[in-house]
Short mmCIF file of C-alpha atoms in Angstrom, two decimals:
data_model
loop_
_atom_site.label_atom_id
_atom_site.label_comp_id
_atom_site.label_asym_id
_atom_site.label_seq_id
_atom_site.Cartn_x
_atom_site.Cartn_y
_atom_site.Cartn_z
CA MET A 24 3.55 -10.92 2.75
CA GLN A 25 5.62 -10.13 5.52
CA ILE A 26 9.04 -10.36 3.48
CA THR A 27 7.23 -8.40 0.82
CA SER A 28 6.21 -5.60 3.29
CA THR A 29 9.73 -5.58 4.83
CA ARG A 30 11.28 -5.02 1.45
CA ILE A 31 8.82 -2.43 0.44
CA GLY A 32 9.54 -0.71 3.55
CA ILE A 33 13.20 -0.52 2.89
CA ILE A 34 12.78 0.88 -0.75
CA ALA A 35 10.27 3.46 0.62
CA THR A 36 12.70 4.37 3.52
CA TYR A 37 15.54 4.65 1.11
CA LEU A 38 13.16 6.99 -1.05
CA GLY A 39 12.18 8.94 1.81
CA MET A 40 15.95 9.60 2.81
CA LYS A 41 16.80 10.65 -0.55
CA LEU A 42 13.82 13.06 -0.54
CA GLY A 43 15.24 14.52 2.85
CA LEU A 44 12.43 13.54 5.14
CA SER A 45 13.11 14.39 8.94
CA LYS A 46 13.58 11.34 11.10
CA GLU A 47 10.25 11.54 12.40
CA ASN A 48 8.84 11.77 9.01
CA LEU A 49 11.20 8.87 8.00
CA SER A 50 9.84 6.75 10.61
CA ALA A 51 6.12 7.33 10.05
CA LEU A 52 6.82 6.41 6.24
CA THR A 53 8.60 3.23 7.41
CA LEU A 54 5.94 2.18 9.27
CA ALA A 55 3.21 3.00 6.83
CA ALA A 56 5.08 1.21 4.25
CA MET A 57 5.13 -2.01 6.49
CA LEU A 58 1.39 -1.71 7.16
CA HIS A 59 0.13 -0.41 3.75
CA ASP A 60 -1.08 -4.03 2.70
CA VAL A 61 -2.59 -5.15 6.06
CA GLY A 62 -6.12 -5.12 4.66
CA LYS A 63 -5.02 -7.94 2.51
CA THR A 64 -5.41 -10.01 6.03
CA ARG A 65 -9.49 -9.68 5.58
CA ILE A 66 -9.38 -10.89 1.90
CA SER A 67 -9.57 -14.73 1.16
CA ASP A 68 -6.11 -16.63 0.92
CA ASN A 69 -7.71 -18.06 -2.12
CA ILE A 70 -7.60 -14.60 -3.90
CA VAL A 71 -4.29 -13.04 -1.99
CA GLU A 72 -2.34 -16.42 -2.91
CA LYS A 73 -3.96 -17.45 -6.45
CA PRO A 74 -1.34 -17.65 -9.06
CA GLY A 75 -2.19 -15.69 -12.23
CA LYS A 76 -4.67 -13.18 -13.23
CA LEU A 77 -7.77 -12.63 -10.71
CA ASN A 78 -10.94 -12.54 -12.57
CA GLU A 79 -13.22 -9.36 -12.22
CA ALA A 80 -15.09 -10.32 -9.14
CA GLU A 81 -11.77 -11.48 -7.28
CA TYR A 82 -10.25 -8.16 -8.53
CA GLU A 83 -13.03 -6.12 -7.11
CA ASP A 84 -12.75 -7.99 -3.69
CA MET A 85 -8.94 -7.54 -3.63
CA LYS A 86 -9.03 -3.77 -4.40
CA ARG A 87 -11.14 -3.56 -0.89
CA HIS A 88 -7.78 -4.35 1.07
CA ALA A 89 -7.01 -0.59 0.74
CA ILE A 90 -10.23 0.22 2.67
CA TYR A 91 -10.01 -2.70 5.04
CA GLY A 92 -6.36 -1.50 6.00
CA TYR A 93 -7.47 1.94 6.65
CA GLU A 94 -10.47 0.71 8.81
CA LEU A 95 -7.84 -1.79 10.68
CA LEU A 96 -5.51 1.36 11.21
CA LYS A 97 -7.51 4.65 11.69
CA ASN A 98 -8.13 4.23 15.37
CA ILE A 99 -4.91 2.88 16.61
CA PRO A 100 -3.90 5.11 19.51
CA GLY A 101 -0.28 6.48 19.08
CA ILE A 102 0.29 6.02 15.39
CA PRO A 103 0.07 9.13 12.99
CA PRO A 104 -2.83 9.50 10.65
CA SER A 105 -0.38 9.12 7.62
CA ILE A 106 -0.49 5.31 8.31
CA ALA A 107 -4.03 5.05 7.88
CA LEU A 108 -3.85 7.35 4.98
CA THR A 109 -1.33 5.29 3.23
CA ALA A 110 -3.05 2.17 3.49
CA ILE A 111 -6.23 3.45 1.70
CA GLN A 112 -4.30 5.81 -0.81
CA HIS A 113 -1.38 3.60 -1.85
CA HIS A 114 -3.28 2.83 -5.06
CA GLU A 115 -4.49 6.03 -5.85
CA ARG A 116 -2.69 7.92 -8.88
CA GLU A 117 -1.66 11.46 -9.83
CA ASP A 118 -4.10 11.26 -12.71
CA GLY A 119 -7.04 10.14 -10.60
CA GLN A 120 -7.37 6.55 -12.16
CA GLY A 121 -6.59 4.60 -9.10
CA TYR A 122 -8.80 3.31 -6.30
CA PRO A 123 -10.62 3.31 -4.05
CA GLN A 124 -11.14 6.92 -3.91
CA GLY A 125 -10.12 8.20 -7.22
CA LYS A 126 -7.84 10.74 -5.50
CA SER A 127 -5.33 12.82 -7.63
CA GLY A 128 -2.34 14.94 -7.18
CA LYS A 129 -2.10 16.90 -3.91
CA GLY A 130 -4.99 14.76 -2.55
CA ILE A 131 -2.97 11.79 -1.99
CA HIS A 132 -0.55 11.73 0.93
CA LEU A 133 3.23 12.15 0.04
CA HIS A 134 3.87 8.83 2.29
CA ALA A 135 1.19 6.96 -0.14
CA LYS A 136 3.03 8.16 -3.20
CA ILE A 137 6.28 6.75 -1.95
CA VAL A 138 4.73 3.89 -0.79
CA ALA A 139 3.10 3.46 -4.21
CA ILE A 140 6.45 3.90 -6.08
CA ALA A 141 8.30 1.19 -3.64
CA ASP A 142 5.48 -1.38 -4.18
CA VAL A 143 5.71 -0.73 -8.07
CA PHE A 144 9.34 -1.21 -8.03
CA HIS A 145 9.28 -4.09 -5.86
CA ALA A 146 7.08 -5.59 -8.16
CA MET A 147 8.87 -5.21 -11.27
CA SER A 148 12.26 -6.05 -9.81
CA SER A 149 11.37 -9.54 -7.78
CA SER A 150 10.68 -12.82 -9.10
CA SER A 151 7.71 -13.49 -6.93
CA GLY A 152 5.37 -12.81 -10.01
CA HIS A 153 3.14 -10.76 -7.87
CA ALA A 154 1.89 -7.68 -9.87
CA VAL A 155 0.73 -4.51 -8.12
CA LEU A 156 -3.20 -4.26 -8.52
#
């Protein structure tokens, strides 16, 4: 997971640079991208590392990683709130069809949108075979 998070961090940072984010905003985006999947540490390794498709129960369990990540990050002193928001919102979608909160459009933090794009790009362009949930 560390290599994947690093790669997603690089992609997200590049996108943030292209969007003209300030250095401070870019720094927060990079940290958010690196930590966006930290909630997976609370999911069974059998599910996280399972090759192939997850069954329905496993998929529902895996989806909780966004909430777990938010819970782990929200009260850490000294980090911007956008870090925890990115963890919980990186699977939300513009049309409201994402999870866990069904947020849409402007209800999704910019960093979460950028990390979602980086995550999908990484999944589509890597040979790891891990799909974005």
